[in-house]
C-alpha cells in the first residue's frame, strides 16, 4: 500500500510525454533530449517519454482513451510525405485533423515531418524543395512574434540548426499559422517554425536534436514549460489519470524497440584465474610480426590483424586457434535456424547437416543441435552460451578467448532473407561464430605477445616455437616473404556491375530522396570473380594484405565440417582489409566510428586538398546524417551518448576518409533492469548505419526490394551476404570489437568463386559520375589483385 502511494506520488511529479515515431532514425535523439530536461518547474522532477509508432494504433478512436495520461505529445520526424496521409504517416494525419477538437487543449510539438503534417492540416501546402537539404546546418532567424510565444524564450536572434528535409511548408495566406522562425537558402526564405494560433501546438522544420544544432535542449525545455503551464491552467495536470497500473500501462504501450537484453548481466563475475592461462612475452613492435607468426602456425587459424597502426586503431592483432572443443554457431536466416556443433567433429557430417537444414528432425542430444528461431533467437542462444563463461580477467587485453566470427548483412534489422530462398542459397549461413579457447594476441604498440588459453590447453609446441622465433628478437625481416602477386597460371573471370544498371539504381535513389522517403542511401554493388583453378584462401590473403594494408585485416576460413568422401561442404571464406571499425566495447562503454566521405588519393590529392573536399556540404552532410543515426542507435538503449570526435580526416592506402567517433557510457553501471552488454548494442544496431543510410528501416527496405536485387542479381540473388555485415569478437572478459565488412572478399564455396562488394552513400548532392568513381575506387582496392 505504502509502495503504491510512493509510486503514485512519483508519477505526480513527472511530466509524461507521448512520442509518435514514424520509423525514423533520429527518434531516440529527440526522446533522450526530452528526458534530459529536468528543470521544468519545481513541481516536476522528471520527464518520462512513452514512444509509439505512427501505426501502433489504427485510428484515433483507439488512442483517444489514453490521451489523459499524457501532458504533451511530440510528433517526430520521419520519411514520407504528409500529402500521402495515413499511408506514410499512420495515425498522424488523423491526429492533426483534431475531430471534435479533442486535442485543442493538448500541447503538441511537431518536428520536421510532424511540423509539416501539423501545418498541412491547417491549410498550408507541403511541396518539394527545389534544392533539398539533408544534414546541412543553417542559420535560423527568429521573427518578432517568436518573442511573445515562449517557445524560443532565452534564444538569440539567430542560431544554427541542422536540416533534414526534402519537403517544405508554404503557409502563405494561412491565418491560423503564426510564423516564428525562418531561414534563407537557394530556395528563398523558408518557414522553420510556427505556432497554431489559439492552441498549444508548435512545430519546427529543423532538427533540434541533431548534434550540430544549437540550443535544441532549450527549445524542448521551453515546450515542456509551456505544456506544464498550459495544463495547470486547463486543469489537465490535476486531472491526469494516475493509478497503480500507470507505469505498467505505459511500458506495455512503449514497444517500439526490443529492450530485452540477450542475457542478464550480473554484479560480479568469477576471476577465471584458476583455468585461464596467460603468458606474456616481449616482441618486435612491427605489425608484420603477426604475419610472420601465422607462417609458423600449421593449425587452423582465424586472423584479425592489423597491418596499419594508428591512434585507437590497429594496435592489436589476434590469431584465434579453433580446436575440437570449439563450438560453432551458424545462423541460417532463410530457414530461420541456428546450428551448434563442435569444430571438425567427425560425428557431424555434411549430409547430416544438410538433412537438418532441410527440416528433418534430429536427436537433440546428439553432436549436432538445430535450434529453430521460434524456440530461441540466435542472439539469445549466444547469450545463454556466454552467460556462464564470462570472467573478470585481464580486462586490459582486448581478447582472451570467446566468440569470433562474422555477422552478415542479412542478420541485421529490417533486412529480409526471404529472397535467398532456393535450396543452395538457404544453406548459406548469414552468421557464423566460433568459440575460441586458445589464441595468440599481440600488442604492436607495446611490443607484447600473449599466449592465452581459457582452459589451459595452449599448444606447448606452438608456445615453444613462438619463443624460439620471435621473443626478444627486436628486428624482424624488413619485408614479409609473402608473394606480392597471385599465381600467374591462374586466370580470373570477372563479372562487374553493369554501368547502365548502376545508373538506373542511382536515379531511383535520387527519386526516393527527392520525394522525402530517404535522406541518404548506401547503394552497393557486387562483383564476382571465378578463378580458373582454386587458389588457397590463405594464399590470396597473403597478397591482399600487402596490396591494401588496413587496420582491420581479417582472415576466416570456416572448415568446420570434415568432408566425407565425395562430399563438398560449402566452406565460407572471408578476407578483409577494412578501414572501418563498427563497434568496440568494454564492460561499461562502447565506441562507434562511422566512416562517411571518401576521396581517392592521387598526385594532386594530398591531405590538405582532401580535407578541403571532405569538409564540403556533400561530405559533411553524408557524415552528419550517419553520425546522428548512430547516436540514435546507441540512445535507444543507453542514456549517456557523446560525440567524442567530429569529422576527422584519416588517411588510408588508397583513399582519405572522414571519420567521427561516438561513445556510449555506463552500460553496466546502470540499474539492473537497464543493463546491457556490448553484444546487445551490436544486435540492436546492425546493419551498420554507414552501410544503410538514413532513415535505416525504409532505406534498407527500398534498397533491398526496389534497387539492389536487380542491380546485383548476377551474384547470389542480389543479397549482400557477408558484405555490409561485421567481423570481430566477443571476448569472455566483456570486451568486443567489430569492423565493418567492406573492402573485403568472400566465398561460400571454399574459393571456387569470390564476391566483392563495393558501394557508397548517395545523397541528393551526389553525381552519377562521382559515385561511380567512388565505387570503382573502393572495388579496385581489392579487385586489383585479380587484374
Ligand atoms: C559501402 C562502402 O563503404 C562505406 C561507404 C563510405 C562512403 O560512402 O563514403 C565509406 C565507408 C563505408 O562506410 C564500401 O566500401 O563498399
Ligand atoms: N526529417 C523529416 O522529418 C523529413 C520530413 C519529410 N519526409 C521531408 O523529407 O521533408
Short mmCIF file of N, CA and C and ligand atoms in Angstrom, two decimals, residues 520-525 579-580 593-599 614 618-619 622 626 656-658 688-692 720 723-724 740-744 757-762 771 774-775 778-779 781, ligand 1:
data_model
loop_
_atom_site.label_atom_id
_atom_site.label_comp_id
_atom_site.label_asym_id
_atom_site.label_seq_id
_atom_site.Cartn_x
_atom_site.Cartn_y
_atom_site.Cartn_z
N UNK A 520 19.57 9.54 -47.20
CA UNK A 520 20.88 9.05 -47.64
C UNK A 520 20.74 7.56 -47.88
N UNK A 521 21.27 7.08 -49.03
CA UNK A 521 21.12 5.66 -49.35
C UNK A 521 22.48 5.07 -49.70
N UNK A 522 22.90 4.06 -48.99
CA UNK A 522 24.19 3.43 -49.30
C UNK A 522 23.96 2.38 -50.38
N UNK A 523 24.24 2.77 -51.59
CA UNK A 523 24.00 1.89 -52.74
C UNK A 523 25.23 1.01 -52.96
N UNK A 524 25.03 -0.29 -52.99
CA UNK A 524 26.19 -1.17 -53.12
C UNK A 524 26.06 -2.13 -54.30
N UNK A 525 27.21 -2.57 -54.78
CA UNK A 525 27.26 -3.45 -55.94
C UNK A 525 28.02 -4.72 -55.57
N UNK A 579 38.89 -0.61 -43.37
CA UNK A 579 39.41 0.53 -42.63
C UNK A 579 38.47 0.92 -41.48
N UNK A 580 37.28 0.29 -41.43
CA UNK A 580 36.24 0.87 -40.59
C UNK A 580 35.87 0.02 -39.38
N UNK A 593 32.63 4.14 -34.79
CA UNK A 593 33.47 5.03 -35.59
C UNK A 593 32.99 5.06 -37.04
N UNK A 594 31.88 5.66 -37.32
CA UNK A 594 31.41 5.63 -38.71
C UNK A 594 32.35 6.40 -39.64
N UNK A 595 32.59 5.79 -40.81
CA UNK A 595 33.35 6.48 -41.85
C UNK A 595 32.34 6.89 -42.91
N UNK A 596 32.30 8.14 -43.25
CA UNK A 596 31.43 8.58 -44.35
C UNK A 596 32.13 9.74 -45.01
N UNK A 597 32.28 9.67 -46.30
CA UNK A 597 33.01 10.69 -47.02
C UNK A 597 34.34 10.08 -47.46
N UNK A 598 34.51 10.01 -48.78
CA UNK A 598 35.69 9.34 -49.32
C UNK A 598 36.28 10.16 -50.46
N UNK A 599 37.62 10.34 -50.48
CA UNK A 599 38.30 10.95 -51.63
C UNK A 599 39.46 10.05 -52.01
N UNK A 614 36.63 17.11 -48.22
CA UNK A 614 35.84 16.36 -47.24
C UNK A 614 35.04 17.25 -46.31
N UNK A 618 28.56 18.30 -49.27
CA UNK A 618 28.19 16.93 -49.64
C UNK A 618 28.75 15.93 -48.62
N UNK A 619 30.04 16.02 -48.38
CA UNK A 619 30.68 15.04 -47.49
C UNK A 619 30.26 15.30 -46.04
N UNK A 622 26.81 13.91 -45.53
CA UNK A 622 26.86 12.45 -45.54
C UNK A 622 27.30 11.93 -44.17
N UNK A 626 24.87 10.11 -40.75
CA UNK A 626 25.17 8.81 -40.14
C UNK A 626 25.55 8.99 -38.67
N UNK A 656 41.36 8.93 -48.73
CA UNK A 656 41.19 9.69 -47.49
C UNK A 656 39.72 9.57 -47.10
N UNK A 657 39.45 9.47 -45.78
CA UNK A 657 38.05 9.36 -45.38
C UNK A 657 37.75 10.20 -44.15
N UNK A 658 36.48 10.53 -44.04
CA UNK A 658 36.01 11.37 -42.95
C UNK A 658 35.44 10.47 -41.84
N UNK A 688 25.17 -1.92 -39.92
CA UNK A 688 25.79 -0.64 -39.61
C UNK A 688 25.17 0.50 -40.42
N UNK A 689 24.88 1.60 -39.75
CA UNK A 689 24.27 2.75 -40.42
C UNK A 689 25.06 3.23 -41.62
N UNK A 690 26.38 3.09 -41.57
CA UNK A 690 27.18 3.59 -42.70
C UNK A 690 26.95 2.73 -43.94
N UNK A 691 26.36 1.52 -43.76
CA UNK A 691 26.09 0.66 -44.91
C UNK A 691 24.63 0.70 -45.33
N UNK A 692 23.82 1.46 -44.61
CA UNK A 692 22.40 1.50 -44.98
C UNK A 692 22.01 2.88 -45.51
N UNK A 720 23.32 -9.12 -50.09
CA UNK A 720 24.64 -8.59 -49.76
C UNK A 720 25.49 -9.63 -49.04
N UNK A 723 29.16 -9.26 -46.93
CA UNK A 723 29.47 -7.84 -47.17
C UNK A 723 28.42 -6.97 -46.49
N UNK A 724 28.87 -5.88 -45.89
CA UNK A 724 27.97 -4.95 -45.16
C UNK A 724 27.61 -5.43 -43.76
N UNK A 740 33.57 -3.20 -39.91
CA UNK A 740 32.55 -3.29 -40.96
C UNK A 740 33.10 -4.11 -42.13
N UNK A 741 32.31 -5.03 -42.64
CA UNK A 741 32.78 -5.85 -43.76
C UNK A 741 32.73 -5.09 -45.08
N UNK A 742 33.75 -4.27 -45.29
CA UNK A 742 33.94 -3.59 -46.58
C UNK A 742 35.37 -3.84 -47.02
N UNK A 743 35.67 -3.47 -48.28
CA UNK A 743 36.98 -3.75 -48.87
C UNK A 743 37.35 -5.20 -48.55
N UNK A 744 36.40 -6.09 -48.79
CA UNK A 744 36.60 -7.49 -48.43
C UNK A 744 36.20 -8.37 -49.60
N UNK A 757 32.08 -6.81 -52.63
CA UNK A 757 31.06 -5.77 -52.58
C UNK A 757 31.72 -4.41 -52.55
N UNK A 758 31.07 -3.44 -53.16
CA UNK A 758 31.59 -2.07 -53.07
C UNK A 758 30.45 -1.10 -53.30
N UNK A 759 30.49 -0.02 -52.59
CA UNK A 759 29.43 0.96 -52.78
C UNK A 759 29.76 2.25 -52.08
N UNK A 760 28.73 3.03 -51.88
CA UNK A 760 28.95 4.31 -51.21
C UNK A 760 27.61 4.96 -50.94
N UNK A 761 27.66 5.92 -50.03
CA UNK A 761 26.42 6.59 -49.67
C UNK A 761 26.06 7.59 -50.76
N UNK A 762 24.79 7.57 -51.15
CA UNK A 762 24.30 8.52 -52.14
C UNK A 762 23.41 9.53 -51.44
N UNK A 771 29.84 9.10 -57.93
CA UNK A 771 29.56 7.88 -57.17
C UNK A 771 30.14 6.65 -57.86
N UNK A 774 33.75 6.62 -57.09
CA UNK A 774 34.00 6.21 -55.70
C UNK A 774 33.83 4.69 -55.53
N UNK A 775 32.78 4.18 -56.16
CA UNK A 775 32.52 2.74 -56.05
C UNK A 775 33.67 1.95 -56.69
N UNK A 778 36.84 1.98 -54.53
CA UNK A 778 36.77 1.03 -53.41
C UNK A 778 36.89 -0.41 -53.90
N UNK A 779 36.23 -0.68 -55.03
CA UNK A 779 36.27 -2.03 -55.59
C UNK A 779 37.71 -2.40 -55.97
N UNK A 781 40.44 -1.38 -54.80
CA UNK A 781 41.40 -1.57 -53.73
C UNK A 781 41.63 -3.06 -53.47
C1 LIG B 1 29.98 0.94 -48.95
C2 LIG B 1 31.26 1.06 -48.70
O1 LIG B 1 31.80 1.92 -47.81
C3 LIG B 1 31.03 2.64 -46.92
C4 LIG B 1 30.66 3.94 -47.50
C5 LIG B 1 31.50 5.04 -47.36
C6 LIG B 1 31.14 6.34 -48.05
O2 LIG B 1 30.06 6.43 -48.60
O3 LIG B 1 31.95 7.27 -48.04
C7 LIG B 1 32.65 4.95 -46.59
C8 LIG B 1 32.92 3.82 -45.86
C9 LIG B 1 31.90 2.78 -45.70
O4 LIG B 1 31.09 3.05 -44.60
C10 LIG B 1 32.28 0.18 -49.39
O5 LIG B 1 33.46 0.35 -49.14
O6 LIG B 1 31.88 -0.68 -50.16
#
